[in-house]
Structure formats: structure tokens, C-alpha cells
mmCIF file with all atom_site columns, C-alpha atoms in Angstrom:
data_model
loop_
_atom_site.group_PDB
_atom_site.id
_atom_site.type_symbol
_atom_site.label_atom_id
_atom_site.label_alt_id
_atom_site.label_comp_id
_atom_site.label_asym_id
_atom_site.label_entity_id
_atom_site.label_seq_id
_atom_site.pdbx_PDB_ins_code
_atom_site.Cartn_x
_atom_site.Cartn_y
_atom_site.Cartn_z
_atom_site.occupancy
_atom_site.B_iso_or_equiv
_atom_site.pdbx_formal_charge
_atom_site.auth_seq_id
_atom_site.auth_comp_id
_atom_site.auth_asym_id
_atom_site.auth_atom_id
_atom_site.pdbx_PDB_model_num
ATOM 1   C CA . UNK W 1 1   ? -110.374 -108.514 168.840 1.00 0.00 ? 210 UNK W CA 1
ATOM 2   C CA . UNK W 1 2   ? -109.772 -105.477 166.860 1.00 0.00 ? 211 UNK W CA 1
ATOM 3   C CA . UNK W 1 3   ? -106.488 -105.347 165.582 1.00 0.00 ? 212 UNK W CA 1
ATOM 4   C CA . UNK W 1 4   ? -106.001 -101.675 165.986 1.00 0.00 ? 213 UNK W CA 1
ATOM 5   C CA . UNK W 1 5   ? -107.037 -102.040 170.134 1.00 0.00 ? 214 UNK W CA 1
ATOM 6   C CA . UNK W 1 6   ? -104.813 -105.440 170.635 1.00 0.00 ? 215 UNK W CA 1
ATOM 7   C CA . UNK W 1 7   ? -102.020 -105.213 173.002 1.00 0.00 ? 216 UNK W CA 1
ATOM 8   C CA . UNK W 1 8   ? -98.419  -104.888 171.726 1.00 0.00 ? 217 UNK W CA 1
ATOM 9   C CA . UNK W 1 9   ? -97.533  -108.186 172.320 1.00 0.00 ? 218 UNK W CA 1
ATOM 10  C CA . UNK W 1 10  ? -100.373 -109.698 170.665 1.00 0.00 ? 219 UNK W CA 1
ATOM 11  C CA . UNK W 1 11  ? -99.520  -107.525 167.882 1.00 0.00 ? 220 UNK W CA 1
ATOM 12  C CA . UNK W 1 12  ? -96.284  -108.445 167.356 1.00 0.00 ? 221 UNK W CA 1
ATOM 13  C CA . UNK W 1 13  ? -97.080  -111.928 167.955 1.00 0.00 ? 222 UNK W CA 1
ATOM 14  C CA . UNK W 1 14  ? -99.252  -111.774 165.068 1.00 0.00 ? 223 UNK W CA 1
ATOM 15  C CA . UNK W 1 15  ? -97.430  -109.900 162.376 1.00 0.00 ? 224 UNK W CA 1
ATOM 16  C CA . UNK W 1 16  ? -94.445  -112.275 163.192 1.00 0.00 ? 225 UNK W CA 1
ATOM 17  C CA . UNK W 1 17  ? -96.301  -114.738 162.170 1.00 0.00 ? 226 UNK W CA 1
ATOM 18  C CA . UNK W 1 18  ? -98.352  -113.551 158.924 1.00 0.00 ? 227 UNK W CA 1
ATOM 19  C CA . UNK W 1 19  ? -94.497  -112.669 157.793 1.00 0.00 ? 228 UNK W CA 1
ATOM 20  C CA . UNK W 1 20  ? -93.573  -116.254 158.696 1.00 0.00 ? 229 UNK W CA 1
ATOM 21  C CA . UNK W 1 21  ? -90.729  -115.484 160.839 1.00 0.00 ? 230 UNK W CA 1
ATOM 22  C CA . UNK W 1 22  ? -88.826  -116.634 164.319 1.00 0.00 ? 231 UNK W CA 1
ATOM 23  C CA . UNK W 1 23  ? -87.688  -114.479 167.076 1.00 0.00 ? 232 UNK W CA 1
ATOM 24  C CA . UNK W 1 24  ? -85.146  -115.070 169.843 1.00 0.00 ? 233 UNK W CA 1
ATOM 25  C CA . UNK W 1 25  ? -84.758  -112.536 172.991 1.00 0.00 ? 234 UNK W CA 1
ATOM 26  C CA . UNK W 1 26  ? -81.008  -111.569 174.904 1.00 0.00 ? 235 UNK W CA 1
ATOM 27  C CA . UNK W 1 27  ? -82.220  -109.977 177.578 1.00 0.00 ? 236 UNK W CA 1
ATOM 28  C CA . UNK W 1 28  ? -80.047  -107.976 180.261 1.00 0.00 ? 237 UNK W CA 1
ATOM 29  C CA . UNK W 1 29  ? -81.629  -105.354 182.101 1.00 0.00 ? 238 UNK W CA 1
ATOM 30  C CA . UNK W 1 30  ? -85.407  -106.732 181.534 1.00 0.00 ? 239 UNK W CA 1
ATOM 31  C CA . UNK W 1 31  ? -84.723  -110.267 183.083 1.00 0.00 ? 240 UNK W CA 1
ATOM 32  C CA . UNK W 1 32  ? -86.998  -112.189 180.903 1.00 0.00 ? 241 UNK W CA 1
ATOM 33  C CA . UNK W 1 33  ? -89.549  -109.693 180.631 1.00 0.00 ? 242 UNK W CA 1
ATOM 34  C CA . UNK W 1 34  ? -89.976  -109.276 177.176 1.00 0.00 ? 243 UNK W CA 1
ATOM 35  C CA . UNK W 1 35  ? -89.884  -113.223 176.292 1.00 0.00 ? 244 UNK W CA 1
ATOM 36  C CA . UNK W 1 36  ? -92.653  -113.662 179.105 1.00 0.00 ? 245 UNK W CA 1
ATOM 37  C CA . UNK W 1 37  ? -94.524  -110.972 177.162 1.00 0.00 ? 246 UNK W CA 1
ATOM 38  C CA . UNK W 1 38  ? -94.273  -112.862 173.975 1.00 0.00 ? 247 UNK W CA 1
ATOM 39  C CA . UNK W 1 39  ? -95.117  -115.951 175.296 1.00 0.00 ? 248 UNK W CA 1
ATOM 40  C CA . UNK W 1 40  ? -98.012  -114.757 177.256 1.00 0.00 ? 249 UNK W CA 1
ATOM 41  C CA . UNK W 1 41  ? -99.350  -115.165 173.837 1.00 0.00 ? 250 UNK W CA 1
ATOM 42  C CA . UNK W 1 42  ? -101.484 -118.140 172.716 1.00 0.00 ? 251 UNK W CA 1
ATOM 43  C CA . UNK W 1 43  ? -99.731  -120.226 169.551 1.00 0.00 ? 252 UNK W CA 1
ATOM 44  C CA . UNK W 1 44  ? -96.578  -118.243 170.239 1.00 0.00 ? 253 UNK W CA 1
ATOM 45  C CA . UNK W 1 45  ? -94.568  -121.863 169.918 1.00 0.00 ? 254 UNK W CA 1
ATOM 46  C CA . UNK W 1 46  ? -94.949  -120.994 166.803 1.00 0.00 ? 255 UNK W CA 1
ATOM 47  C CA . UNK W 1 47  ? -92.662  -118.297 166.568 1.00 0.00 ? 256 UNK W CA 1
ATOM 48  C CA . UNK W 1 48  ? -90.983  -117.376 170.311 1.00 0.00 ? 257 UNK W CA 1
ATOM 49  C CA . UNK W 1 49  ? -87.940  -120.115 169.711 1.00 0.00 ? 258 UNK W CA 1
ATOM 50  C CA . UNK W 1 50  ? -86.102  -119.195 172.707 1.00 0.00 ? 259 UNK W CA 1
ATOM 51  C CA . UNK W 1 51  ? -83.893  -116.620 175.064 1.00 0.00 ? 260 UNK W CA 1
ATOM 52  C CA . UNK W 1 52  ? -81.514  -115.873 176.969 1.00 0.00 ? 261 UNK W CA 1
ATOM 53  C CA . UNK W 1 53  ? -81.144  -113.806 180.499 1.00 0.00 ? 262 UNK W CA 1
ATOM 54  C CA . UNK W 1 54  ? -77.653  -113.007 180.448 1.00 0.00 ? 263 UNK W CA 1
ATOM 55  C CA . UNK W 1 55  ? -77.281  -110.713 183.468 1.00 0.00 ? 264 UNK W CA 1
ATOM 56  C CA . UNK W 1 56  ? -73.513  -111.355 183.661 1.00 0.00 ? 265 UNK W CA 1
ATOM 57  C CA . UNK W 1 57  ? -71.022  -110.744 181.522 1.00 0.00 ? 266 UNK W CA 1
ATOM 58  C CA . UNK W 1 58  ? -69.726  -114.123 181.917 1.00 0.00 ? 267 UNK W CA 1
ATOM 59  C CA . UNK W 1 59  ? -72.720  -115.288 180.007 1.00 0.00 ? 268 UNK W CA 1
ATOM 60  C CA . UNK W 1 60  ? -72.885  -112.243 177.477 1.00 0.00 ? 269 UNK W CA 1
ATOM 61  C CA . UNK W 1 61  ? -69.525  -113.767 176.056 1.00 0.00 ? 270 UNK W CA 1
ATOM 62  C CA . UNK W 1 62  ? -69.455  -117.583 177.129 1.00 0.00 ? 271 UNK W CA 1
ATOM 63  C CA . UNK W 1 63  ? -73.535  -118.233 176.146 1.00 0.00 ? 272 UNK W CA 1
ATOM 64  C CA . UNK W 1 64  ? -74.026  -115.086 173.245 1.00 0.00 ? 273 UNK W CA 1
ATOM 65  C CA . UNK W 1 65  ? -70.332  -114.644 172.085 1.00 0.00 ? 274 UNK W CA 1
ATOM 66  C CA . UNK W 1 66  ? -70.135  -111.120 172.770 1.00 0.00 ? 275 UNK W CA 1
ATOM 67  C CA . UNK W 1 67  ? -66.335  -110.576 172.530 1.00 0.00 ? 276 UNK W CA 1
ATOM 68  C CA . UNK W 1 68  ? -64.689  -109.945 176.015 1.00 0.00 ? 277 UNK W CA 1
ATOM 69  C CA . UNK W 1 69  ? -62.783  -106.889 174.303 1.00 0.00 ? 278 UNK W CA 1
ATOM 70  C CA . UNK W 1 70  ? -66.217  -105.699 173.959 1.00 0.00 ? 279 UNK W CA 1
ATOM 71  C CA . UNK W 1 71  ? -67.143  -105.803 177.364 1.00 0.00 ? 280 UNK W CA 1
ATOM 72  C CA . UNK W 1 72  ? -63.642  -104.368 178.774 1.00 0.00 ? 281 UNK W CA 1
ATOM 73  C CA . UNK W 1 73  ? -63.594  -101.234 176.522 1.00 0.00 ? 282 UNK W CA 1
ATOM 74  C CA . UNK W 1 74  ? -67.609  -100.302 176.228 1.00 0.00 ? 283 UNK W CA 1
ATOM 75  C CA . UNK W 1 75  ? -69.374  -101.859 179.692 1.00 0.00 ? 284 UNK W CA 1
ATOM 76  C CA . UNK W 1 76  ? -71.959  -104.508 179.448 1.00 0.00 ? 285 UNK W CA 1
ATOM 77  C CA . UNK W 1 77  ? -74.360  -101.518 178.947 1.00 0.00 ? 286 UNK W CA 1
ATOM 78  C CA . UNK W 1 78  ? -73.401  -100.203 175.115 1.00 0.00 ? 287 UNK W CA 1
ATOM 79  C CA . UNK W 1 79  ? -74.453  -100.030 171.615 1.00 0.00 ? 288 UNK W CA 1
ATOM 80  C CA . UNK W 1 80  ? -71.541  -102.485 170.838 1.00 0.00 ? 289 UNK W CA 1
ATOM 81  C CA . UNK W 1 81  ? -72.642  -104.927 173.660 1.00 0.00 ? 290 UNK W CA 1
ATOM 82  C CA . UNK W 1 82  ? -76.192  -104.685 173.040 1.00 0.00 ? 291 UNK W CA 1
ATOM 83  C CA . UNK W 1 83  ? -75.304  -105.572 169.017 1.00 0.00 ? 292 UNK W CA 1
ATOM 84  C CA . UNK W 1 84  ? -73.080  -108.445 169.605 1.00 0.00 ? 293 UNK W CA 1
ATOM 85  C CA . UNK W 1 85  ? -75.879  -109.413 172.027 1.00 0.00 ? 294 UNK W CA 1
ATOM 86  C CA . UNK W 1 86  ? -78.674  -109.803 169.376 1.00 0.00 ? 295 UNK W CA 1
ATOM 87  C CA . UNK W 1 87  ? -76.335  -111.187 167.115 1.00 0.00 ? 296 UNK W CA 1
ATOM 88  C CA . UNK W 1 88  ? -75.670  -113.842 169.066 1.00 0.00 ? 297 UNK W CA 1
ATOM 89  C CA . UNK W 1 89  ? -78.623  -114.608 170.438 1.00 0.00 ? 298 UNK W CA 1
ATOM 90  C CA . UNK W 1 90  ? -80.193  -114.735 166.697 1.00 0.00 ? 299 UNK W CA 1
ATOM 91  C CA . UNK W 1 91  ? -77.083  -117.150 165.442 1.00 0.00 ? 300 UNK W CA 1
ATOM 92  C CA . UNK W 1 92  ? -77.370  -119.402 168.783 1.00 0.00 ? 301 UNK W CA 1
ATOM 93  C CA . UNK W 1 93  ? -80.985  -120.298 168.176 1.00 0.00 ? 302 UNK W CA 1
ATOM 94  C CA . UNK W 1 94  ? -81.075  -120.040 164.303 1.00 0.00 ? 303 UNK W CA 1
ATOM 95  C CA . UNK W 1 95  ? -83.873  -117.561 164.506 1.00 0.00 ? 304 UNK W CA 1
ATOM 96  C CA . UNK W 1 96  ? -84.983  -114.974 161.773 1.00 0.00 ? 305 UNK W CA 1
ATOM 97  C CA . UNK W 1 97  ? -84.414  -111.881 164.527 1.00 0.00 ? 306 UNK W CA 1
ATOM 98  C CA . UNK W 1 98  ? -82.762  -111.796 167.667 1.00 0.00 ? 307 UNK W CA 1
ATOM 99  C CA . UNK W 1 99  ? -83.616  -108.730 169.926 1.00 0.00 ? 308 UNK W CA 1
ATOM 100 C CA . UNK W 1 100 ? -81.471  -107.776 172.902 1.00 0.00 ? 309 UNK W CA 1
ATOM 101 C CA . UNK W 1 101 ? -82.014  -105.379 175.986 1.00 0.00 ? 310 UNK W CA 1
ATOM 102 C CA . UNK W 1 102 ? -78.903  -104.381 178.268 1.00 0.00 ? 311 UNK W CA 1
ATOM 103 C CA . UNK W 1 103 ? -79.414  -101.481 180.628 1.00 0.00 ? 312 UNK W CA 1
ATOM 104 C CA . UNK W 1 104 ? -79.623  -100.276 184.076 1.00 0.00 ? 313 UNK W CA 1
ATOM 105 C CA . UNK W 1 105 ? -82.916  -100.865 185.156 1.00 0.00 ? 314 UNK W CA 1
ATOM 106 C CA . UNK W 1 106 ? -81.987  -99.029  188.672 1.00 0.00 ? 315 UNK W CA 1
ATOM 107 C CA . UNK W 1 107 ? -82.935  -97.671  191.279 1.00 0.00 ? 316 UNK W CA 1
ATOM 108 C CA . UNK W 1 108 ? -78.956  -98.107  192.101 1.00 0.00 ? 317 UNK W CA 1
ATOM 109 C CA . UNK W 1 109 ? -76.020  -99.062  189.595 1.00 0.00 ? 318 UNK W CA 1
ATOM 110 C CA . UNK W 1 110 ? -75.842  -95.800  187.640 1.00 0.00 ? 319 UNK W CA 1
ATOM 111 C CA . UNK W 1 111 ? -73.021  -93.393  187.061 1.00 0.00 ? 320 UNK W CA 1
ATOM 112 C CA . UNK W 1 112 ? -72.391  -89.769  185.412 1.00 0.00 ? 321 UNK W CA 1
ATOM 113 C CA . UNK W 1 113 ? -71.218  -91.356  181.900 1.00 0.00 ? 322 UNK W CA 1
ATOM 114 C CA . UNK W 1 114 ? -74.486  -93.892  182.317 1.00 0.00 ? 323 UNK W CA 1
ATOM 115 C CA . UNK W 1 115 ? -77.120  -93.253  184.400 1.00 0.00 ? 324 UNK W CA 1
ATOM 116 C CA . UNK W 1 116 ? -80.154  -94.940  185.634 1.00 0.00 ? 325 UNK W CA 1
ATOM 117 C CA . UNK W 1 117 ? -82.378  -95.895  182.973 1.00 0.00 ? 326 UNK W CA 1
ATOM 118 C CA . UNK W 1 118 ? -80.169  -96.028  179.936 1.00 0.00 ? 327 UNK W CA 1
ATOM 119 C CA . UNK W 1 119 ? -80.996  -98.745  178.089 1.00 0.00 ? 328 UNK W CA 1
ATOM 120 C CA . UNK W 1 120 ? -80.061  -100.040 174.753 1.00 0.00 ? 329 UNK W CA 1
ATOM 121 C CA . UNK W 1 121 ? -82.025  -102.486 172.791 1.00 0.00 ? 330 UNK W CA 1
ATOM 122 C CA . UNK W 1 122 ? -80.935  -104.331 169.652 1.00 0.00 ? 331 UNK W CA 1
ATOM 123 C CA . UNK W 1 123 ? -83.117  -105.705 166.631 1.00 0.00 ? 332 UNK W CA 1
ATOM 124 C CA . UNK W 1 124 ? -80.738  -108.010 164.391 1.00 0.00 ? 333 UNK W CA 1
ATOM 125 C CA . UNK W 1 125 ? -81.940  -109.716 161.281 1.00 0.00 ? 334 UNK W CA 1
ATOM 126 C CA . UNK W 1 126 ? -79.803  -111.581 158.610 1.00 0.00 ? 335 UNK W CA 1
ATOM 127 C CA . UNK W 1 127 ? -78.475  -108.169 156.606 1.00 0.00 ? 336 UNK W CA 1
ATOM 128 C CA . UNK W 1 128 ? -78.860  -105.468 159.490 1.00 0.00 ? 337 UNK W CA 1
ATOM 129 C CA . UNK W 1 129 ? -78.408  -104.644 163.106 1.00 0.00 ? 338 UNK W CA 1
ATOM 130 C CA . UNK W 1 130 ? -80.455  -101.420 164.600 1.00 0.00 ? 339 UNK W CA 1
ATOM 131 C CA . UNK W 1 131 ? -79.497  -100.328 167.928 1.00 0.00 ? 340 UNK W CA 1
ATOM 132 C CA . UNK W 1 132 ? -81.282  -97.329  170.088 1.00 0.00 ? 341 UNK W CA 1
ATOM 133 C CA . UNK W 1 133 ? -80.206  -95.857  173.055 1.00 0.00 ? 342 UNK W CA 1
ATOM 134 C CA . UNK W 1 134 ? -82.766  -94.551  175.070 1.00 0.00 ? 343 UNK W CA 1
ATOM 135 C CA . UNK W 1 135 ? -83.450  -92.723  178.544 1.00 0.00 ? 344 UNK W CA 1
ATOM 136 C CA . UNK W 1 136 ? -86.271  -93.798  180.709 1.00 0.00 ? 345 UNK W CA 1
ATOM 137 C CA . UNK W 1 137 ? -87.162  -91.835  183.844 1.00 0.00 ? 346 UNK W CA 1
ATOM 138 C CA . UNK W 1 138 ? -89.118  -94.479  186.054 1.00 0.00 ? 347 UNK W CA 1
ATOM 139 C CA . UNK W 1 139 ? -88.808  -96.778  188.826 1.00 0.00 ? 348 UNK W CA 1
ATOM 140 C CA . UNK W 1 140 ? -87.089  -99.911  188.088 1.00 0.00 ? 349 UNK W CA 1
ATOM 141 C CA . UNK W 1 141 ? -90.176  -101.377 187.114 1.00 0.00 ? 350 UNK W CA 1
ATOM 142 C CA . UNK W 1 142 ? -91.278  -99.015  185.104 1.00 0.00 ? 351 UNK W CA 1
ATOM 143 C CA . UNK W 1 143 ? -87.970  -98.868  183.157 1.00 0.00 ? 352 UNK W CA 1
ATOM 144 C CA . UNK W 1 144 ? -88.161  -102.600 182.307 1.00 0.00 ? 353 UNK W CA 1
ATOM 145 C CA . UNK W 1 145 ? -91.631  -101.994 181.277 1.00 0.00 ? 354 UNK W CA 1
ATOM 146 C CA . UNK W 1 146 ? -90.759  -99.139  178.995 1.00 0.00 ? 355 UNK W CA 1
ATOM 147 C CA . UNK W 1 147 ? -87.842  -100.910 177.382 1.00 0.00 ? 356 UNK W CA 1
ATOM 148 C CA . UNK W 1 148 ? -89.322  -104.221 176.692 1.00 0.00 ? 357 UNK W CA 1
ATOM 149 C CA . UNK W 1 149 ? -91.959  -101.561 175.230 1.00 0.00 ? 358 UNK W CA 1
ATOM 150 C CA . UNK W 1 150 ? -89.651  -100.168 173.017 1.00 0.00 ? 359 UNK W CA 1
ATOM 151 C CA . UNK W 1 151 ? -88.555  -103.399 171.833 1.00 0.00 ? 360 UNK W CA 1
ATOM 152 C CA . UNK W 1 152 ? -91.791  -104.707 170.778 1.00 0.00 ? 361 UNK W CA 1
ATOM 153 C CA . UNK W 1 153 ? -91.963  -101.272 168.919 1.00 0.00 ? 362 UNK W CA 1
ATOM 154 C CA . UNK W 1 154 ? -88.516  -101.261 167.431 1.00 0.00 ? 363 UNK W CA 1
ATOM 155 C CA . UNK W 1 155 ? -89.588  -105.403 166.283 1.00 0.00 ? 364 UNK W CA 1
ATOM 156 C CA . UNK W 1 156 ? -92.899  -104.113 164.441 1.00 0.00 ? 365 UNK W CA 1
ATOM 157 C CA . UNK W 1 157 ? -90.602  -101.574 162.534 1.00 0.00 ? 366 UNK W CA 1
ATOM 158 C CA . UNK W 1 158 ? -88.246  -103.827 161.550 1.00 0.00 ? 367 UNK W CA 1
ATOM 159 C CA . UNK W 1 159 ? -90.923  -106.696 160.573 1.00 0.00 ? 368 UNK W CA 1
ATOM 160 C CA . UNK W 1 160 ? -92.271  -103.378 158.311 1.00 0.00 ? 369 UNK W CA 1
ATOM 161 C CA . UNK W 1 161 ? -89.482  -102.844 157.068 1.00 0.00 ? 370 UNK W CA 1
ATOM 162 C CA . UNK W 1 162 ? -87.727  -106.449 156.052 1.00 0.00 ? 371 UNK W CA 1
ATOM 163 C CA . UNK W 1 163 ? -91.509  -107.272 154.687 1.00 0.00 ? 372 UNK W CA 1
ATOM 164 C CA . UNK W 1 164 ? -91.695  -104.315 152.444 1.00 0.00 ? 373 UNK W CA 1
ATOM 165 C CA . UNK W 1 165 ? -88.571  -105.144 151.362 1.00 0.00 ? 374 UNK W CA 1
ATOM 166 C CA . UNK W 1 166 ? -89.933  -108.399 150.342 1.00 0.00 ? 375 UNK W CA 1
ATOM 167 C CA . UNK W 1 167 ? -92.328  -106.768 148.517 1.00 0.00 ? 376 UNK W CA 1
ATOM 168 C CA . UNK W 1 168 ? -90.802  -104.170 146.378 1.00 0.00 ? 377 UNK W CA 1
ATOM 169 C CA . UNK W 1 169 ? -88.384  -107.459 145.692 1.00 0.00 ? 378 UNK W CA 1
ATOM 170 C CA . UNK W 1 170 ? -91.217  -109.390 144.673 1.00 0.00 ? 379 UNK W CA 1
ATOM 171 C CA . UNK W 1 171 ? -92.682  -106.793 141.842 1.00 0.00 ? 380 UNK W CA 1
ATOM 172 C CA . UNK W 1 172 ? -89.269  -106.318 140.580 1.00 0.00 ? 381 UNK W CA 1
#
């Protein structure tokens, strides 16, 4: 298949690999979504080590470690949970990134301060942490779609990144 035509995924799936590297998914909002994308993948044993659906907070601290002063002062859906999310989820299962999504998917749970289809998502690699916040505007399905999108989106960056990195380390 052409690699500029191949599906996100498959994409991902691939470039994760060619860098050598492991992934492991905390997922909230998305309920699995975005590990069942990766492993819809053939050979993606290879680097797809494991996840986590941690819909309560009870397992966002007791299973990923995200600190229960955390949750009481930001909400399960925050840039500070959604950090301490992939952070844990990448220490846990000894994996090169962890990646977490924590959101409300909708169409109900919402409020003024966070409405229906924030969602923050979490890349976290050995040295560095990025966290987005974004808005999506669909039906629940739709939303989960969109942010496992923007995962696999804010992974390829990262991958770029960390692997140029390499790189301009390597000619030094």
C-alpha cells in the first residue's frame, strides 16, 4: 500500500516500529478505542504492549498512580490527570510512550467549566510529557473517534520529534 494513502493507524503502527519503539494506551473517555485501533494492525505484538481503560477514578490512582490530590482539585477530566495518566501507564508497562485520553465523550456529563467534548490526550516519553486540550463538536461517537484521532496524530509528532532528536544526536 502506498504509504502516503495508509490509514492512521497503520501509519503509526509502522513508524513505531522503523523507530524501534513500544507504546502503552490509558484510555478514559475512548474506552479502548484507540488500543483496538492499534491492534487492528497486523504484527502490532510487536509494539502495542498493553492498556488500560480506567473509566473510574478508583483505577486512575489505584492501577495508573494518578495522585488522588490530583483528582480532588482538577476532575478526572484535566491536563494534570490526563499527564499523570500517561505517565503511569508508560512506567506500569515499561513502554517507550504511554498515551492517555480522559474526556467527556457525551451526549450527557458536561458542565459550564467542561463541556461535552473536551478531551485531553497525553503523549509521555522518557524526558517529556505533551498534553492538548481540545473541543470536539460530535456525537459521542464521533468524539471518541476524533480524539483517538488526535492521538494517533499527536503519537506521529512525537515519534518525529524524539527520532530527529536521535538524529541531530547521532551527527554530533
Amino acid at each position: 500500500m502506498d504509504t502516503v494513502h495508509e490509514p492512521l493507524p497503520v501509519r503509526v503502527g509502522r513508524e513505531l516500529g522503523e523507530a524501534g519503539m513500544t507504546i502503552s494506551c490509558a484510555e478514559s473517555c475512548t474506552g479502548g478505542l484507540l488500543t483496538s485501533m492499534l491492534t487492528d494492525v497486523p504484527g502490532s505484538s510487536a509494539y502495542v504492549m498493553g492498556s488500560v481503560v480506567s473509566y473510574s477514578n478508583d483505577v486512575k490512582s489505584r492501577i495508573l498512580h494518578v495522585a488522588e490530590d490530583t483528582l480532588a482539585a482538577y476532575g478526572a477530566v484535566s491536563e494534570e490527570t490526563a499527564r499523570e495518566m500517561a505517565e503511569g501507564i508508560r512506567q506500569l508497562i515499561q513502554t517507550d510512550l504511554g498515551v492517555s485520553i480522559t474526556g467527556i465523550a457525551g451526549p450527557d456529563g458536561g458542565s459550564a467549566e467542561k463541556p461535552v467534548g473536551l478531551v485531553y490526550i497525553a503523549v509521555s516519553d522518557r524526558s517529556n510529557t505533551v498534553v492538548q486540550k481540545n473541543y470536539f463538536r460530535g456525537t459521542r461517537l464521533e468524539n471518541k473517534r476524533a480524539a483517538v484521532d488526535k492521538a494517533l496524530a499527536m503519537i506521529r509528532k512525537r515519534l518525529a520529534f524524539i527520532c530527529q532528536s536521535l538524529k541531530n544526536q547521532s551527527e554530533i
